[in-house]
XYZ file of C-alpha atoms in Angstrom:
574
model
C -31.674 -41.136 28.901
C -34.631 -38.798 28.549
C -34.275 -37.656 32.175
C -30.553 -37.088 31.753
C -31.167 -35.147 28.559
C -33.810 -32.947 30.227
C -31.490 -32.186 33.190
C -28.611 -31.312 30.859
C -30.819 -29.036 28.814
C -32.161 -27.372 31.963
C -28.633 -26.763 33.245
C -27.706 -25.302 29.870
C -30.692 -22.925 29.988
C -29.900 -21.807 33.561
C -26.236 -21.271 32.690
C -27.144 -19.104 29.720
C -29.691 -17.250 31.844
C -27.129 -16.395 34.511
C -24.599 -15.370 31.872
C -27.248 -13.121 30.331
C -28.093 -11.613 33.716
C -24.416 -10.983 34.498
C -23.826 -9.346 31.118
C -26.983 -7.266 31.502
C -25.857 -6.037 34.905
C -22.421 -5.228 33.495
C -23.944 -3.253 30.614
C -26.364 -1.517 32.978
C -23.594 -0.571 35.392
C -21.404 0.694 32.550
C -24.286 2.718 31.124
C -25.072 4.288 34.487
C -21.419 5.170 34.982
C -21.181 6.763 31.514
C -24.373 8.797 32.029
C -23.328 9.872 35.520
C -19.877 10.895 34.244
C -21.492 12.926 31.470
C -23.899 14.651 33.872
C -21.106 15.374 36.349
C -18.836 16.645 33.565
C -21.525 19.010 32.274
C -22.227 20.246 35.808
C -18.515 20.807 36.361
C -18.202 22.853 33.167
C -21.116 25.109 34.201
C -19.600 25.594 37.646
C -16.183 26.363 36.143
C -17.781 29.072 34.004
C -19.600 30.549 36.997
C -16.434 30.525 39.065
C -14.476 32.204 36.258
C -17.134 34.965 36.120
C -16.897 35.479 39.898
C -13.097 35.635 39.780
C -13.105 38.083 36.864
C -15.475 40.423 38.745
C -13.140 40.378 41.738
C -10.157 41.147 39.488
C -12.058 43.997 37.829
C -12.982 45.436 41.259
C -9.331 45.248 42.338
C -8.114 47.121 39.250
C -10.760 49.870 39.548
C -10.173 50.503 43.258
C -6.394 50.462 42.834
C -6.689 53.300 40.345
C -8.896 55.285 42.762
C -6.387 54.880 45.604
C -3.484 55.981 43.413
C -5.441 59.110 42.442
C -6.249 59.911 46.073
C -2.610 59.407 47.166
C -1.480 62.115 44.739
C -3.754 64.769 46.298
C -4.545 64.632 50.029
C -7.706 66.720 49.687
C -10.785 66.347 51.907
C -13.133 67.439 49.095
C -11.678 64.723 46.829
C -12.350 62.157 49.572
C -15.939 63.351 49.789
C -16.617 63.163 46.044
C -15.198 59.648 45.654
C -17.232 58.442 48.633
C -20.376 60.017 47.231
C -19.821 58.487 43.757
C -19.471 54.846 44.920
C -22.136 53.460 47.246
C -19.962 50.400 47.998
C -17.443 52.627 49.838
C -18.186 52.807 53.554
C -15.275 54.936 54.676
C -12.216 56.849 53.367
C -9.412 57.837 55.749
C -5.969 59.407 55.774
C -3.889 58.062 58.670
C -0.430 59.348 59.610
C 2.503 57.072 60.405
C 1.665 57.154 64.142
C -1.709 55.566 63.406
C -3.747 58.736 64.039
C -6.704 59.390 61.719
C -6.269 62.864 60.196
C -9.096 62.911 57.625
C -12.105 60.597 57.752
C -15.365 60.477 55.827
C -18.079 57.936 56.709
C -21.197 56.780 54.903
C -23.910 56.338 57.509
C -26.480 53.523 57.425
C -29.109 55.958 56.079
C -26.799 56.695 53.089
C -25.734 60.198 54.157
C -22.044 61.219 54.142
C -20.362 62.832 57.122
C -16.844 64.077 57.837
C -15.796 62.959 61.317
C -14.716 65.808 63.598
C -11.171 65.884 64.992
C -12.263 65.046 68.533
C -13.830 61.751 67.358
C -10.934 60.556 65.206
C -9.255 57.359 66.447
C -5.773 55.862 66.602
C -5.469 52.665 64.515
C -1.826 51.849 65.234
C -2.780 48.497 66.794
C -4.944 47.312 63.889
C -3.445 44.706 61.534
C -4.424 46.573 58.388
C -2.547 49.728 59.519
C 0.657 47.746 59.938
C 0.031 46.019 56.604
C -0.523 49.231 54.605
C 2.128 51.313 56.426
C 4.788 48.875 55.193
C 3.893 49.411 51.499
C 6.306 50.860 48.959
C 5.393 53.892 46.879
C 2.455 53.467 44.433
C 1.710 49.897 45.642
C -1.939 49.073 46.476
C -2.828 46.267 48.884
C -6.058 44.752 50.205
C -6.868 43.359 53.618
C -8.631 40.094 54.235
C -12.432 40.016 53.985
C -13.474 40.574 57.589
C -16.104 42.066 59.870
C -16.016 45.753 60.718
C -14.970 46.758 64.246
C -15.514 50.079 65.990
C -13.796 50.873 69.286
C -12.588 47.287 69.544
C -16.041 45.696 69.126
C -17.698 43.968 66.167
C -20.513 45.876 64.482
C -23.881 44.191 64.989
C -25.539 43.049 62.908
C -22.381 41.756 61.233
C -20.948 44.216 58.744
C -18.635 42.401 56.260
C -15.839 44.758 55.308
C -12.882 44.800 52.922
C -10.119 47.399 53.227
C -7.737 48.680 50.567
C -4.737 50.848 51.307
C -1.850 52.749 49.760
C 1.123 54.506 51.317
C 1.318 58.279 50.738
C 4.672 59.764 49.808
C 5.599 63.473 49.701
C 8.876 64.371 47.975
C 9.947 60.737 48.306
C 9.183 60.582 52.036
C 6.366 58.387 53.392
C 3.943 60.533 55.425
C 0.985 58.206 56.000
C -1.573 55.902 54.401
C -4.984 56.149 52.734
C -7.481 53.430 53.685
C -10.828 52.736 52.004
C -13.413 50.511 53.727
C -15.967 48.769 51.485
C -19.420 47.449 52.325
C -19.266 43.789 51.246
C -22.743 42.609 52.235
C -24.254 43.562 48.879
C -21.373 41.835 47.039
C -21.866 38.715 49.170
C -25.598 38.715 48.478
C -24.875 39.060 44.767
C -22.612 35.986 44.887
C -25.283 33.979 46.698
C -28.137 34.980 44.358
C -26.388 35.191 40.981
C -25.127 31.610 40.793
C -26.601 28.554 39.125
C -25.672 26.837 42.355
C -25.559 27.257 46.112
C -22.390 29.176 47.037
C -20.040 28.715 50.004
C -16.839 30.630 50.800
C -14.336 29.149 53.254
C -11.191 30.777 54.706
C -7.777 29.102 55.050
C -8.668 27.935 58.578
C -11.742 26.055 57.359
C -14.414 28.508 58.629
C -17.336 29.767 56.549
C -17.308 33.383 55.407
C -20.341 32.894 53.197
C -23.012 30.218 53.678
C -26.566 29.870 52.315
C -27.793 29.549 55.939
C -27.240 32.881 57.795
C -26.439 31.144 61.089
C -23.400 29.469 59.467
C -21.992 32.643 57.801
C -18.940 34.077 59.601
C -18.875 30.855 61.593
C -15.534 31.753 63.201
C -17.261 34.523 65.159
C -20.214 32.409 66.268
C -20.513 30.932 69.702
C -19.478 28.196 69.480
C -17.385 28.547 66.318
C -18.468 26.123 63.564
C -16.258 24.859 60.719
C -16.826 23.275 57.310
C -15.625 19.959 58.744
C -18.626 19.891 61.073
C -21.121 20.970 58.398
C -20.104 18.441 55.724
C -18.990 15.738 58.177
C -15.713 15.287 56.283
C -12.027 15.430 57.184
C -10.109 18.718 57.193
C -8.086 17.626 54.112
C -11.199 18.137 51.965
C -11.052 21.878 52.745
C -7.356 22.605 52.305
C -6.559 25.387 49.828
C -6.096 24.590 46.129
C -3.799 25.858 43.398
C -5.239 28.438 41.014
C -6.480 26.100 38.246
C -7.275 23.043 40.366
C -10.633 21.837 41.605
C -11.849 19.191 44.037
C -15.084 17.260 44.420
C -15.995 17.648 48.095
C -18.814 15.141 47.743
C -21.028 13.797 44.936
C -22.562 17.222 44.181
C -20.194 19.872 45.628
C -17.100 21.219 43.847
C -14.348 23.391 45.361
C -12.211 25.934 43.459
C -9.444 28.286 44.528
C -10.654 31.912 44.811
C -8.204 34.816 44.943
C -9.957 37.677 46.764
C -7.522 40.506 46.147
C -4.599 38.401 47.393
C -6.521 36.473 50.071
C -6.556 32.764 49.170
C -9.976 31.227 49.853
C -11.931 28.106 48.936
C -15.108 28.640 46.880
C -17.657 25.807 46.966
C -20.440 25.419 44.413
C -23.384 23.074 44.875
C -25.725 22.781 41.823
C -29.331 23.656 42.603
C -30.284 20.303 41.049
C -27.974 17.491 42.187
C -26.249 15.393 39.467
C -27.601 12.324 41.269
C -31.174 13.618 40.924
C -30.623 14.265 37.208
C -29.146 10.758 36.864
C -32.222 9.157 38.453
C -34.559 11.096 36.150
C -32.600 10.080 33.061
C -32.425 6.459 34.122
C -36.186 6.335 34.598
C -36.750 7.933 31.180
C -34.209 5.716 29.408
C -35.467 2.640 31.244
C -39.014 3.120 29.987
C -37.827 3.779 26.438
C -35.467 0.779 26.420
C -38.105 -1.542 27.874
C -40.631 -0.568 25.215
C -38.001 -0.826 22.460
C -36.913 -4.272 23.600
C -40.472 -5.539 23.612
C -40.934 -4.348 20.038
C -37.653 -5.478 18.453
C -35.851 -8.125 20.472
C -37.673 -11.159 19.056
C -37.478 -10.257 15.346
C -33.957 -8.927 15.874
C -32.672 -12.306 17.031
C -34.049 -13.942 13.894
C -32.528 -11.242 11.685
C -29.162 -11.585 13.373
C -29.067 -15.334 12.871
C -30.077 -15.004 9.220
C -27.654 -12.164 8.419
C -24.739 -13.631 10.354
C -24.635 -16.570 7.985
C -24.825 -14.273 4.975
C -22.133 -12.013 6.429
C -19.742 -14.914 6.852
C -20.341 -15.971 3.268
C -19.804 -12.440 1.962
C -16.658 -12.054 4.028
C -15.234 -15.273 2.599
C -16.137 -14.167 -0.940
C -14.500 -10.776 -0.383
C -11.282 -12.383 0.815
C -11.216 -14.661 -2.243
C -12.011 -11.718 -4.525
C -9.269 -9.532 -3.028
C -6.706 -12.315 -3.335
C -7.814 -12.954 -6.919
C -7.619 -9.250 -7.709
C -4.074 -9.103 -6.331
C -3.158 -12.146 -8.393
C -4.582 -10.570 -11.554
C -2.602 -7.392 -10.888
C 0.549 -9.491 -10.491
C -0.245 -11.334 -13.747
C -0.696 -8.014 -15.501
C 2.730 -6.894 -14.309
C 4.202 -10.201 -15.470
C 2.620 -9.917 -18.926
C 4.152 -6.466 -19.186
C 7.504 -7.934 -18.222
C 7.151 -10.709 -20.856
C 6.293 -8.123 -23.512
C 9.549 -6.307 -22.704
C 11.477 -9.584 -22.574
C 10.193 -10.744 -26.001
C 10.703 -7.456 -27.802
C 14.464 -7.870 -28.141
C 14.525 -11.559 -29.329
C 11.698 -10.875 -31.793
C 13.701 -7.948 -33.203
C 16.763 -10.231 -33.431
C 14.807 -12.963 -35.285
C 13.413 -10.338 -37.649
C 16.915 -9.070 -38.415
C 18.157 -12.660 -39.025
C 15.283 -13.289 -41.480
C 16.026 -10.032 -43.326
C 19.682 -11.051 -43.488
C 18.742 -14.464 -44.954
C 16.635 -12.820 -47.681
C 19.456 -10.429 -48.473
C 21.960 -13.311 -48.645
C 19.635 -15.240 -50.983
C 19.234 -12.198 -53.274
C 23.036 -11.800 -53.446
C 23.655 -15.543 -53.964
C 25.525 -15.715 -50.645
C 23.210 -18.274 -49.094
C 24.881 -21.617 -48.386
C 24.655 -24.434 -45.885
C 27.025 -22.841 -43.377
C 25.227 -19.489 -43.626
C 21.846 -21.170 -42.981
C 23.304 -23.144 -40.045
C 24.636 -19.966 -38.427
C 21.308 -18.179 -38.887
C 19.442 -21.216 -37.520
C 21.615 -21.183 -34.406
C 20.875 -17.487 -33.836
C 17.103 -18.007 -34.210
C 17.091 -21.023 -31.897
C 18.987 -19.098 -29.205
C 16.402 -16.335 -29.284
C 13.527 -18.826 -29.297
C 15.077 -20.689 -26.368
C 15.312 -17.413 -24.435
C 11.622 -16.751 -25.170
C 10.743 -20.305 -24.104
C 12.564 -19.820 -20.802
C 10.543 -16.670 -20.250
C 7.297 -18.577 -20.818
C 8.406 -21.356 -18.443
C 9.192 -18.815 -15.760
C 5.780 -17.206 -16.225
C 4.032 -20.612 -16.169
C 5.807 -21.560 -12.929
C 5.015 -18.200 -11.420
C 1.407 -19.079 -10.623
C 1.431 -22.771 -9.885
C -0.821 -24.134 -7.137
C -0.146 -21.607 -4.344
C -1.796 -23.833 -1.726
C 0.842 -26.497 -2.181
C 3.818 -26.266 0.172
C 7.049 -27.536 -1.355
C 10.799 -27.422 -0.944
C 12.147 -24.401 -2.794
C 15.126 -22.063 -2.869
C 14.950 -18.327 -2.260
C 17.867 -17.597 -4.624
C 16.095 -19.457 -7.449
C 12.853 -17.585 -6.748
C 14.678 -14.245 -6.927
C 16.500 -15.326 -10.075
C 13.175 -16.166 -11.822
C 11.790 -12.751 -10.927
C 14.978 -11.104 -12.164
C 14.783 -13.030 -15.460
C 11.204 -11.867 -16.050
C 11.524 -8.307 -14.862
C 15.072 -7.203 -15.675
C 14.443 -6.042 -19.248
C 11.448 -3.929 -18.285
C 13.390 -2.292 -15.434
C 16.381 -1.659 -17.695
C 14.086 0.033 -20.235
C 13.051 2.446 -17.462
C 16.666 3.114 -16.539
C 16.415 1.138 -13.281
C 19.072 -1.282 -12.023
C 18.009 -4.474 -10.192
C 20.661 -5.826 -7.832
C 20.484 -9.109 -5.930
C 22.913 -9.547 -3.049
C 23.341 -12.521 -0.717
C 24.463 -12.018 2.871
C 25.330 -14.055 5.903
C 24.077 -12.499 9.124
C 24.563 -8.761 8.640
C 27.721 -9.116 6.520
C 27.224 -8.602 2.757
C 29.064 -11.198 0.687
C 28.523 -11.069 -3.066
C 25.874 -11.064 -5.822
C 23.527 -14.035 -5.504
C 24.675 -15.360 -8.885
C 28.075 -16.080 -7.278
C 26.591 -17.886 -4.243
C 28.704 -20.984 -3.576
C 26.320 -22.502 -1.036
C 22.838 -21.978 -2.496
C 21.359 -24.717 -0.275
C 21.551 -22.410 2.766
C 18.645 -20.509 1.188
C 16.425 -23.604 1.007
C 12.997 -23.480 2.654
C 9.675 -25.330 2.677
C 7.026 -22.810 1.617
C 4.718 -21.577 -1.153
C 6.979 -20.180 -3.923
C 4.050 -18.697 -5.886
C 2.996 -16.565 -2.902
C 6.589 -15.463 -2.242
C 6.874 -14.380 -5.889
C 3.564 -12.529 -5.671
C 4.751 -10.567 -2.611
C 8.171 -9.752 -4.084
C 6.649 -8.745 -7.419
C 4.323 -6.328 -5.588
C 7.261 -4.769 -3.707
C 9.408 -4.467 -6.855
C 6.519 -2.936 -8.830
C 5.926 -0.348 -6.083
C 9.650 0.465 -5.992
C 9.724 0.845 -9.807
C 6.753 3.252 -9.760
C 8.330 5.257 -6.931
C 11.619 5.518 -8.874
C 9.752 6.519 -12.068
C 8.096 9.325 -10.098
C 11.424 10.251 -8.524
C 13.091 10.529 -11.938
C 10.487 13.081 -13.045
C 11.379 15.299 -10.112
C 15.145 14.946 -9.846
C 18.172 12.934 -10.788
C 18.195 9.870 -8.554
C 20.158 6.694 -7.954
C 17.673 4.387 -9.682
C 18.486 1.092 -8.028
C 16.285 -1.616 -6.549
C 18.268 -3.935 -4.297
C 17.161 -7.394 -3.156
C 19.295 -8.504 -0.195
C 18.990 -12.109 1.033
C 19.894 -13.163 4.592
C 20.118 -16.757 5.847
C 19.652 -17.565 9.550
C 19.238 -20.821 11.427
C 15.424 -20.839 11.527
C 14.438 -18.080 9.113
C 15.239 -16.497 5.782
C 14.902 -12.825 5.106
C 14.794 -10.698 2.005
C 15.039 -6.884 1.998
C 13.614 -4.930 -0.953
C 15.152 -1.428 -0.987
C 14.842 1.531 -3.309
C 16.340 5.007 -3.398
C 13.209 6.934 -4.427
C 13.299 9.394 -1.521
C 11.865 7.424 1.392
C 8.353 7.243 2.890
C 6.951 9.971 5.146
C 5.875 9.199 8.725
C 2.111 9.425 8.070
C 2.253 7.039 5.090
C 4.583 4.666 6.967
C 2.092 4.440 9.815
C -0.781 3.487 7.485
C 1.140 1.646 4.746
C -0.597 -1.733 5.271
C -4.124 -0.369 5.859
C -6.785 -1.549 3.352
C -7.655 1.030 0.661
C -4.949 3.463 1.789
C -2.919 4.576 -1.217
C -0.716 7.472 -2.315
C -1.061 6.566 -6.018
C -3.424 8.552 -8.203
C -5.065 5.393 -9.601
C -4.125 2.960 -6.821
C -6.547 0.571 -5.127
C -4.778 0.511 -1.761
C -4.921 -3.303 -1.642
C -1.519 -4.481 -2.936
C 0.486 -4.087 0.280
C -2.501 -5.106 2.415
C -2.795 -8.425 0.603
C 0.994 -8.902 0.570
C 1.059 -8.358 4.342
C -1.817 -10.813 4.829
C -0.159 -13.454 2.622
C 3.113 -13.105 4.543
C 1.555 -13.476 7.993
C -1.343 -15.899 7.475
C -0.289 -18.116 4.591
C 3.496 -18.067 4.815
C 3.604 -17.815 8.653
C 6.159 -15.036 8.340
C 6.007 -11.249 8.409
C 6.241 -8.225 6.133
C 7.308 -4.896 7.645
C 8.529 -1.480 6.562
C 11.872 -0.851 8.234
C 11.483 2.216 10.525
C 15.148 3.256 10.444
C 16.997 3.379 7.116
C 19.354 5.785 5.392
C 17.859 9.097 4.285
C 15.966 8.688 1.016
C 15.939 4.856 1.229
C 12.825 2.713 1.720
C 13.234 -0.914 2.795
C 10.521 -3.569 3.084
C 11.557 -6.767 4.897
C 9.944 -10.157 4.215
C 10.781 -12.770 6.865
C 10.020 -16.451 6.185
C 10.365 -19.561 8.353
C 12.525 -22.323 6.886
C 9.924 -25.032 7.703
């Protein structure tokens, strides 16, 4: 037996150990994923901001240069060409070209920074160049930009590579197109600015998947290298990773490289940003830091924490049980308070009647009218009033019998007892209480005229049913009181009883204006109340009693007539 016991205990220990290891790995993996997601999200936000800055600078450049071209197109003046070229060091060349493609006016900025007008014998024909055809087709006052490309002279690429962007506008004279103005821009300084002014390494890829800009010079303008080299080869990924994106989209190329769409004056490109410090490197640093902190913390607190948890768990369970009992007791006391108020209203009228009978007896005695028949009539009147008061007390006494005891009861009788106790108080407030019995969804007649009361029989806890209904009626009364202060209203509370094969149902409706969507959503939440002095526990406890103790349900109907609120209590027959 001892050996068997030791083996069982050992197996139990190993099982718990493996469960602990599995849970630890799950928590560790989840923590790493959360931290990595946070790091990646922060990196993405920084890169989005950087990309937005880059795009805004491009847009600003486009607007400024468009205005310059429109000014030049209004006055074909060589001196104006010269002054604009001199004022902007990014401009490499300004030309006026006629519709045959012949350069007519041309100013160049030389590599030493000096400006020179090209003589007529050295002007060239550009009719075969793509940008001439592109700009010559423009409508009046429309500015267009070429693709970012390398500059060519006499059919050959400039060496070293000279990145160039061209902007053009068609020139009209008296509504007739006579030529185009073309501005060539040095783009090397702009490219260098993009590479150096980022919080990340910057790549720019054209629609064919070739690099225009790359941190390694030998990969820049990779289309013109021998052999040509694409982004697919550099990143060792499929071509789909480098397809163009929509304006606001982005794509993770790999764990630390993000791609955005870049609009370079109409040319759709792919801008790649690679943080200088990889998110994976940051993750490893954080994990090491957190690991050391967690390990030290565990060593200091895990042992005493286990003892504290075991001690406080027991206390928590006890407190929770006490709170439930206290809340239920508080709800019961509130219900008793409402019932005492109802009894006070019920007794006021019979007490007044008895007082009037006694005054009448004294008056009859003083006038020598008192005889046996007179006394018998007065006695009958007093006994009727006392019997009514006794019935009220019996109803109150039965209202809070042992609620834990399940017994055979009748829903019509339960509603009738509540009506007996509460009717006078409601009438005093100008409120009508109607009770209607139904079969299925067809209304029949007032419950007092029910010819088959046994169809409303059920085995349940009548005291708890009364407590729930009393809470609903009290809430309806207060809502109608408030409604009366604001407007004239149909002050009716209607209790509608439905009998089904396996369940009984009672609807409590009022016409106090309905319940707004926000309140309806939170109506059964603990401590949520719309009353100035409310506790927010009445409907919560009623809902709990209906579901847990009565095995039924209490809901607020979502769809009722405008201005009507209906709570539905559903109860099983057995």
